[in-house]
PDB file of C-alpha atoms and ligand atoms in Angstrom:
ATOM      1  CA  MET Y 768     -30.560  -1.766  -9.276  1.00 80.00           C
ATOM      2  CA  ILE Y 769     -28.907  -2.801  -5.758  1.00 92.00           C
ATOM      3  CA  ASN Y 770     -26.898  -0.800  -3.263  1.00 96.00           C
ATOM      4  CA  LEU Y 771     -23.886  -2.020  -1.696  1.00 97.00           C
ATOM      5  CA  VAL Y 772     -21.869  -1.599   1.538  1.00 98.00           C
ATOM      6  CA  LEU Y 773     -18.408  -2.931   1.430  1.00 98.00           C
ATOM      7  CA  PHE Y 774     -17.102  -3.906   5.059  1.00 97.00           C
ATOM      8  CA  GLY Y 775     -13.459  -4.216   6.223  1.00 96.00           C
ATOM      9  CA  PRO Y 776     -10.520  -3.224   8.401  1.00 95.00           C
ATOM     10  CA  PRO Y 777      -7.919  -0.702   7.027  1.00 94.00           C
ATOM     11  CA  GLY Y 778      -5.936  -2.266   4.415  1.00 93.00           C
ATOM     12  CA  ALA Y 779      -8.870  -5.298   3.674  1.00 96.00           C
ATOM     13  CA  GLY Y 780      -9.074  -4.570  -0.039  1.00 95.00           C
ATOM     14  CA  LYS Y 781     -12.499  -2.151  -0.296  1.00 96.00           C
ATOM     15  CA  GLY Y 782     -10.726   0.033  -2.765  1.00 94.00           C
ATOM     16  CA  THR Y 783      -9.572  -2.186  -4.904  1.00 95.00           C
ATOM     17  CA  GLN Y 784     -12.468  -4.149  -4.851  1.00 97.00           C
ATOM     18  CA  SER Y 785     -14.687  -1.021  -5.127  1.00 97.00           C
ATOM     19  CA  GLU Y 786     -13.035   0.041  -8.643  1.00 97.00           C
ATOM     20  CA  LYS Y 787     -13.724  -3.461  -9.980  1.00 98.00           C
ATOM     21  CA  LEU Y 788     -17.156  -3.491  -9.132  1.00 97.00           C
ATOM     22  CA  ILE Y 789     -17.942   0.353 -10.382  1.00 96.00           C
ATOM     23  CA  GLN Y 790     -16.950  -0.731 -13.678  1.00 96.00           C
ATOM     24  CA  LYS Y 791     -18.997  -3.868 -13.956  1.00 96.00           C
ATOM     25  CA  TYR Y 792     -21.928  -2.878 -12.484  1.00 95.00           C
ATOM     26  CA  GLY Y 793     -21.916   1.260 -12.579  1.00 95.00           C
ATOM     27  CA  PHE Y 794     -22.181   1.912  -8.983  1.00 96.00           C
ATOM     28  CA  VAL Y 795     -21.994   5.454  -7.947  1.00 96.00           C
ATOM     29  CA  HIS Y 796     -18.998   5.247  -5.466  1.00 97.00           C
ATOM     30  CA  ILE Y 797     -18.823   7.011  -1.855  1.00 97.00           C
ATOM     31  CA  SER Y 798     -16.140   6.719  -0.041  1.00 97.00           C
ATOM     32  CA  THR Y 799     -16.144   8.911   2.974  1.00 97.00           C
ATOM     33  CA  GLY Y 800     -12.276   8.310   3.103  1.00 96.00           C
ATOM     34  CA  ASP Y 801     -11.678   9.742  -0.191  1.00 96.00           C
ATOM     35  CA  LEU Y 802     -14.035  12.925   0.442  1.00 97.00           C
ATOM     36  CA  PHE Y 803     -12.314  13.623   4.037  1.00 97.00           C
ATOM     37  CA  ARG Y 804      -9.377  13.507   1.650  1.00 96.00           C
ATOM     38  CA  TRP Y 805     -10.600  15.476  -0.813  1.00 97.00           C
ATOM     39  CA  HIS Y 806     -12.038  18.315   1.806  1.00 97.00           C
ATOM     40  CA  THR Y 807      -8.479  18.460   3.591  1.00 96.00           C
ATOM     41  CA  LYS Y 808      -6.228  18.589   0.346  1.00 96.00           C
ATOM     42  CA  ASN Y 809      -8.770  21.598  -0.510  1.00 98.00           C
ATOM     43  CA  ASP Y 810      -8.736  23.085   2.512  1.00 97.00           C
ATOM     44  CA  THR Y 811     -12.524  23.435   2.799  1.00 97.00           C
ATOM     45  CA  ALA Y 812     -13.960  24.467   5.937  1.00 97.00           C
ATOM     46  CA  LEU Y 813     -15.013  20.410   6.599  1.00 97.00           C
ATOM     47  CA  GLY Y 814     -11.339  19.710   5.698  1.00 97.00           C
ATOM     48  CA  LYS Y 815     -10.356  22.388   8.568  1.00 98.00           C
ATOM     49  CA  ARG Y 816     -12.460  20.508  10.989  1.00 97.00           C
ATOM     50  CA  VAL Y 817     -11.418  16.955  10.329  1.00 98.00           C
ATOM     51  CA  LYS Y 818      -7.540  17.021   9.196  1.00 97.00           C
ATOM     52  CA  GLU Y 819      -6.247  16.296  12.511  1.00 97.00           C
ATOM     53  CA  ILE Y 820      -8.970  14.011  13.429  1.00 97.00           C
ATOM     54  CA  MET Y 821      -8.231  12.020  10.490  1.00 96.00           C
ATOM     55  CA  ASN Y 822      -4.365  12.349  10.654  1.00 95.00           C
ATOM     56  CA  SER Y 823      -4.464  10.745  14.283  1.00 96.00           C
ATOM     57  CA  GLY Y 824      -6.317   7.754  12.931  1.00 96.00           C
ATOM     58  CA  ALA Y 825      -9.216   8.263  14.945  1.00 97.00           C
ATOM     59  CA  LEU Y 826     -12.817   8.171  13.195  1.00 97.00           C
ATOM     60  CA  VAL Y 827     -14.144  11.358  12.449  1.00 98.00           C
ATOM     61  CA  PRO Y 828     -17.563  12.193  14.909  1.00 98.00           C
ATOM     62  CA  ASP Y 829     -21.145  10.950  13.582  1.00 98.00           C
ATOM     63  CA  GLU Y 830     -22.889  13.738  12.807  1.00 98.00           C
ATOM     64  CA  ILE Y 831     -20.094  15.289  10.695  1.00 98.00           C
ATOM     65  CA  THR Y 832     -19.619  12.191   8.651  1.00 98.00           C
ATOM     66  CA  ILE Y 833     -23.253  11.425   8.395  1.00 98.00           C
ATOM     67  CA  ALA Y 834     -24.106  15.148   7.298  1.00 98.00           C
ATOM     68  CA  MET Y 835     -21.308  14.745   4.712  1.00 98.00           C
ATOM     69  CA  LEU Y 836     -22.819  11.287   3.363  1.00 98.00           C
ATOM     70  CA  LYS Y 837     -26.586  12.886   3.232  1.00 97.00           C
ATOM     71  CA  GLU Y 838     -25.002  15.870   1.070  1.00 96.00           C
ATOM     72  CA  GLU Y 839     -23.469  13.072  -1.293  1.00 96.00           C
ATOM     73  CA  LEU Y 840     -26.548  11.020  -1.370  1.00 95.00           C
ATOM     74  CA  ASP Y 841     -28.469  13.979  -2.348  1.00 95.00           C
ATOM     75  CA  LYS Y 842     -25.988  15.136  -5.338  1.00 95.00           C
ATOM     76  CA  ASN Y 843     -26.669  11.664  -6.716  1.00 93.00           C
ATOM     77  CA  PRO Y 844     -30.842  11.558  -6.956  1.00 87.00           C
ATOM     78  CA  GLN Y 845     -30.623   9.623 -10.232  1.00 85.00           C
ATOM     79  CA  ALA Y 846     -27.766   7.328  -8.738  1.00 87.00           C
ATOM     80  CA  LYS Y 847     -29.078   3.409  -9.965  1.00 84.00           C
ATOM     81  CA  GLY Y 848     -27.229   2.480  -7.283  1.00 95.00           C
ATOM     82  CA  PHE Y 849     -24.640   3.215  -4.487  1.00 97.00           C
ATOM     83  CA  LEU Y 850     -21.330   1.512  -3.483  1.00 98.00           C
ATOM     84  CA  PHE Y 851     -20.859   2.801  -0.076  1.00 98.00           C
ATOM     85  CA  ASP Y 852     -16.628   2.069   0.692  1.00 97.00           C
ATOM     86  CA  GLY Y 853     -15.832   3.211   4.276  1.00 96.00           C
ATOM     87  CA  PHE Y 854     -19.294   3.647   5.560  1.00 98.00           C
ATOM     88  CA  PRO Y 855     -20.844   3.282   7.994  1.00 98.00           C
ATOM     89  CA  ARG Y 856     -18.383   2.894  10.652  1.00 97.00           C
ATOM     90  CA  THR Y 857     -20.147   2.984  13.622  1.00 97.00           C
ATOM     91  CA  VAL Y 858     -24.144   1.769  14.479  1.00 96.00           C
ATOM     92  CA  PRO Y 859     -25.178   5.230  14.499  1.00 97.00           C
ATOM     93  CA  GLN Y 860     -23.782   5.500  10.870  1.00 98.00           C
ATOM     94  CA  ALA Y 861     -25.491   2.337   9.899  1.00 97.00           C
ATOM     95  CA  GLU Y 862     -28.894   3.316  11.026  1.00 97.00           C
ATOM     96  CA  ALA Y 863     -28.586   6.844   9.621  1.00 98.00           C
ATOM     97  CA  LEU Y 864     -28.030   5.036   6.466  1.00 97.00           C
ATOM     98  CA  ASP Y 865     -30.996   3.092   6.375  1.00 96.00           C
ATOM     99  CA  THR Y 866     -33.159   6.089   7.674  1.00 97.00           C
ATOM    100  CA  PHE Y 867     -31.874   7.745   4.267  1.00 96.00           C
ATOM    101  CA  MET Y 868     -32.108   4.691   2.113  1.00 95.00           C
ATOM    102  CA  LYS Y 869     -35.783   4.472   3.164  1.00 95.00           C
ATOM    103  CA  ASP Y 870     -36.664   8.162   2.855  1.00 94.00           C
ATOM    104  CA  ASN Y 871     -35.321   7.643  -0.794  1.00 91.00           C
ATOM    105  CA  GLY Y 872     -37.532   4.640  -1.470  1.00 92.00           C
ATOM    106  CA  SER Y 873     -34.605   2.234  -1.621  1.00 93.00           C
ATOM    107  CA  ALA Y 874     -32.941  -0.020   0.934  1.00 94.00           C
ATOM    108  CA  ILE Y 875     -29.271  -1.454   1.294  1.00 96.00           C
ATOM    109  CA  HIS Y 876     -29.395  -4.694  -0.202  1.00 95.00           C
ATOM    110  CA  HIS Y 877     -25.972  -6.489   0.954  1.00 96.00           C
ATOM    111  CA  ILE Y 878     -23.031  -5.629   2.843  1.00 97.00           C
ATOM    112  CA  VAL Y 879     -20.210  -7.765   1.929  1.00 98.00           C
ATOM    113  CA  ALA Y 880     -17.579  -7.844   4.600  1.00 97.00           C
ATOM    114  CA  LEU Y 881     -14.049  -8.564   3.409  1.00 97.00           C
ATOM    115  CA  GLU Y 882     -12.179 -10.828   5.967  1.00 96.00           C
ATOM    116  CA  VAL Y 883      -8.770 -10.132   6.737  1.00 96.00           C
ATOM    117  CA  THR Y 884      -6.718 -10.682   9.505  1.00 94.00           C
ATOM    118  CA  GLU Y 885      -4.483  -7.990  11.395  1.00 92.00           C
ATOM    119  CA  GLU Y 886      -1.208  -9.905  10.697  1.00 94.00           C
ATOM    120  CA  GLU Y 887      -2.231  -9.547   6.831  1.00 95.00           C
ATOM    121  CA  VAL Y 888      -3.567  -5.785   7.138  1.00 93.00           C
ATOM    122  CA  ARG Y 889      -0.056  -5.037   8.759  1.00 93.00           C
ATOM    123  CA  THR Y 890       1.541  -6.033   6.025  1.00 94.00           C
ATOM    124  CA  ARG Y 891      -0.303  -4.652   3.134  1.00 93.00           C
ATOM    125  CA  ILE Y 892      -0.234  -1.290   4.843  1.00 93.00           C
ATOM    126  CA  ALA Y 893       3.676  -1.598   5.607  1.00 91.00           C
ATOM    127  CA  LYS Y 894       4.330  -2.360   1.965  1.00 91.00           C
ATOM    128  CA  ARG Y 895       1.771   0.690   0.666  1.00 89.00           C
ATOM    129  CA  ARG Y 896       4.061   3.129   2.654  1.00 89.00           C
ATOM    130  CA  SER Y 897       6.728   3.166   0.423  1.00 86.00           C
ATOM    131  CA  THR Y 898       4.301   4.222  -2.909  1.00 91.00           C
ATOM    132  CA  ASP Y 899       1.458   5.844  -1.153  1.00 88.00           C
ATOM    133  CA  ASN Y 900       2.442   8.408   1.517  1.00 86.00           C
ATOM    134  CA  ARG Y 901      -0.441   8.486   3.577  1.00 88.00           C
ATOM    135  CA  VAL Y 902       0.235  10.081   7.125  1.00 91.00           C
ATOM    136  CA  ASP Y 903      -2.582   7.911   9.020  1.00 92.00           C
ATOM    137  CA  ASP Y 904      -0.120   4.671   7.446  1.00 92.00           C
ATOM    138  CA  GLU Y 905       2.514   5.814   9.590  1.00 93.00           C
ATOM    139  CA  GLU Y 906       2.342   2.819  12.611  1.00 92.00           C
ATOM    140  CA  GLU Y 907       1.183   4.920  15.501  1.00 94.00           C
ATOM    141  CA  LYS Y 908      -1.767   5.776  13.175  1.00 94.00           C
ATOM    142  CA  LEU Y 909      -2.419   2.724  11.874  1.00 94.00           C
ATOM    143  CA  ASN Y 910      -2.392   1.145  15.313  1.00 94.00           C
ATOM    144  CA  LYS Y 911      -5.075   3.945  16.629  1.00 95.00           C
ATOM    145  CA  ARG Y 912      -7.418   2.827  13.355  1.00 96.00           C
ATOM    146  CA  ILE Y 913      -7.473  -0.798  14.175  1.00 94.00           C
ATOM    147  CA  THR Y 914      -8.431   0.171  17.567  1.00 93.00           C
ATOM    148  CA  GLU Y 915     -10.852   2.332  15.976  1.00 95.00           C
ATOM    149  CA  TYR Y 916     -12.008  -0.713  14.050  1.00 95.00           C
ATOM    150  CA  PHE Y 917     -12.037  -3.441  16.612  1.00 90.00           C
ATOM    151  CA  SER Y 918     -13.723  -1.178  19.234  1.00 92.00           C
ATOM    152  CA  LYS Y 919     -16.496   0.806  17.130  1.00 93.00           C
ATOM    153  CA  THR Y 920     -16.315  -0.317  13.170  1.00 96.00           C
ATOM    154  CA  ILE Y 921     -16.828  -4.170  14.233  1.00 95.00           C
ATOM    155  CA  HIS Y 922     -20.110  -3.464  16.084  1.00 95.00           C
ATOM    156  CA  VAL Y 923     -21.821  -2.582  12.613  1.00 96.00           C
ATOM    157  CA  LEU Y 924     -21.622  -6.517  11.582  1.00 95.00           C
ATOM    158  CA  PRO Y 925     -24.319  -7.590  14.366  1.00 94.00           C
ATOM    159  CA  TYR Y 926     -26.365  -4.829  13.281  1.00 94.00           C
ATOM    160  CA  TYR Y 927     -26.618  -6.333   9.662  1.00 93.00           C
ATOM    161  CA  LYS Y 928     -26.862  -9.720  10.709  1.00 91.00           C
ATOM    162  CA  ASN Y 929     -29.857  -9.254  12.776  1.00 84.00           C
ATOM    163  CA  HIS Y 930     -31.187  -7.697   9.299  1.00 83.00           C
ATOM    164  CA  GLY Y 931     -30.318 -10.436   7.084  1.00 86.00           C
ATOM    165  CA  ARG Y 932     -28.409  -8.758   5.046  1.00 92.00           C
ATOM    166  CA  LEU Y 933     -24.649  -9.794   5.741  1.00 97.00           C
ATOM    167  CA  HIS Y 934     -22.235 -11.605   3.426  1.00 97.00           C
ATOM    168  CA  THR Y 935     -18.717 -12.587   4.364  1.00 97.00           C
ATOM    169  CA  VAL Y 936     -15.703 -12.950   2.281  1.00 98.00           C
ATOM    170  CA  HIS Y 937     -12.374 -14.267   2.212  1.00 97.00           C
ATOM    171  CA  GLY Y 938     -10.283 -10.965   1.418  1.00 97.00           C
ATOM    172  CA  ILE Y 939      -6.973 -12.786   1.243  1.00 97.00           C
ATOM    173  CA  GLY Y 940      -5.679 -14.447  -1.968  1.00 95.00           C
ATOM    174  CA  ASP Y 941      -6.310 -13.598  -5.666  1.00 97.00           C
ATOM    175  CA  ILE Y 942      -7.927  -9.827  -6.564  1.00 97.00           C
ATOM    176  CA  ASP Y 943     -10.111 -11.558  -9.218  1.00 98.00           C
ATOM    177  CA  GLU Y 944     -11.077 -14.872  -7.169  1.00 98.00           C
ATOM    178  CA  ILE Y 945     -12.194 -12.415  -4.101  1.00 98.00           C
ATOM    179  CA  ASN Y 946     -13.963 -10.221  -6.750  1.00 98.00           C
ATOM    180  CA  LYS Y 947     -15.622 -13.523  -8.271  1.00 98.00           C
ATOM    181  CA  ASN Y 948     -16.890 -14.672  -5.166  1.00 98.00           C
ATOM    182  CA  ILE Y 949     -18.064 -11.157  -4.345  1.00 98.00           C
ATOM    183  CA  CYS Y 950     -20.162 -10.516  -7.864  1.00 97.00           C
ATOM    184  CA  ALA Y 951     -21.821 -14.145  -7.197  1.00 97.00           C
ATOM    185  CA  ILE Y 952     -23.571 -12.688  -4.168  1.00 96.00           C
ATOM    186  CA  LEU Y 953     -24.738  -9.678  -6.241  1.00 95.00           C
ATOM    187  CA  ASP Y 954     -25.980 -11.989  -9.229  1.00 94.00           C
ATOM    188  CA  ARG Y 955     -27.656 -14.121  -6.995  1.00 88.00           C
TER     189      ARG Y 955
HETATM  190  P1  ADP Z1819      -9.191   2.922   6.069  1.00 59.12           P
HETATM  191  O1  ADP Z1819      -7.754   2.706   4.835  1.00 59.12           O
HETATM  192  O2  ADP Z1819      -8.838   3.351   7.176  1.00 59.12           O
HETATM  193  O3  ADP Z1819     -10.450   2.161   5.620  1.00 59.12           O
HETATM  194  P2  ADP Z1819     -10.199   5.466   4.775  1.00 59.12           P
HETATM  195  O4  ADP Z1819      -9.731   5.861   3.523  1.00 59.12           O
HETATM  196  O5  ADP Z1819     -11.439   4.745   4.509  1.00 59.12           O
HETATM  197  O6  ADP Z1819      -9.490   4.429   5.417  1.00 59.12           O
HETATM  198  O7  ADP Z1819     -10.660   6.408   5.681  1.00 59.12           O
HETATM  199  C1  ADP Z1819      -9.482   7.157   6.422  1.00 59.12           C
HETATM  200  C2  ADP Z1819     -10.037   7.950   7.676  1.00 59.12           C
HETATM  201  O8  ADP Z1819     -10.940   8.886   7.090  1.00 59.12           O
HETATM  202  C3  ADP Z1819     -10.506   7.488   8.714  1.00 59.12           C
HETATM  203  O9  ADP Z1819      -9.171   6.399   9.952  1.00 59.12           O
HETATM  204  C4  ADP Z1819     -11.381   8.502   9.477  1.00 59.12           C
HETATM  205  O10 ADP Z1819     -10.434   8.991  10.003  1.00 59.12           O
HETATM  206  C5  ADP Z1819     -11.941   8.989   8.255  1.00 59.12           C
HETATM  207  N1  ADP Z1819     -13.293   8.371   7.969  1.00 59.12           N
HETATM  208  C6  ADP Z1819     -13.631   7.858   6.467  1.00 59.12           C
HETATM  209  N2  ADP Z1819     -14.793   7.272   6.872  1.00 59.12           N
HETATM  210  C7  ADP Z1819     -15.522   7.390   8.056  1.00 59.12           C
HETATM  211  C8  ADP Z1819     -16.474   7.140   8.621  1.00 59.12           C
HETATM  212  N3  ADP Z1819     -17.552   6.767   7.962  1.00 59.12           N
HETATM  213  N4  ADP Z1819     -16.469   7.220  10.048  1.00 59.12           N
HETATM  214  C9  ADP Z1819     -15.674   8.226  10.722  1.00 59.12           C
HETATM  215  N5  ADP Z1819     -14.769   8.771  10.268  1.00 59.12           N
HETATM  216  C10 ADP Z1819     -14.375   8.254   9.102  1.00 59.12           C
END
C-alpha cells in the first residue's frame, strides 16, 4: 500500500479529492485541519491552545502540530496506507513525517500537489462562506492563510522535488477529471 501527501493552497480541493481517494483506496485519512477543528469544537486542552491561532488564519506552531500528528500515526498501527491532507505545511513538518514513516519501516511514496491559482482559491472560498461558516474563511483571515501558504508552506515543494516524489496535477476543472489524473499517478 502507498502513503500519499495531498498538497495545495487553502481551497485547492484537498478535502474533496481526499474523500474520493479514500473510497477508492481505503486510505486512513489524516487531516490536521479537521483534527484541530475537532479539538477546538470539543474544547480540549489542545483545542484551547490552538483556537485563537487557527481562527486568525496563522499556522499552528510545528511542535504542537507534529506532536498531534505523531499521536494519530500511533493510533493507527494497522493502517495499510495514509493520506495526509494539510500536513506537512512546513519543511520541519515534512522532515518529521519522513522520520516517523522511516521509523515504522515505511515511507511517503507520493506527493500530489494540486495547482490552483490564487484567484480561483479566492473565488471558491467566497462561495463557501455562505454554506460552511468557517471563521477563518472571512476575508482578513483568508488573506493570512494565503500569506502563510506562500511564505512557509510553498517551501515544502522543493523539499519533495529534491527527493523525486513530487507530482503536480492541474486542480481547476471537472472534479472527476482531476481525480482521474491523481489516480493515474497512484496506479502507475
Ligand atoms: P485550509 O483550507 O487552509 O487548507 P485546513 O482545514 O487544512 O485549512 O487548516 C485550517 C487551519 O488549521 C490552518 O489555517 C492552521 O491554523 C491549522 N493547521 C492545519 N494543518 C496545519 C499544519 N500542518 N501546520 C500548522 N497549522 C495547521
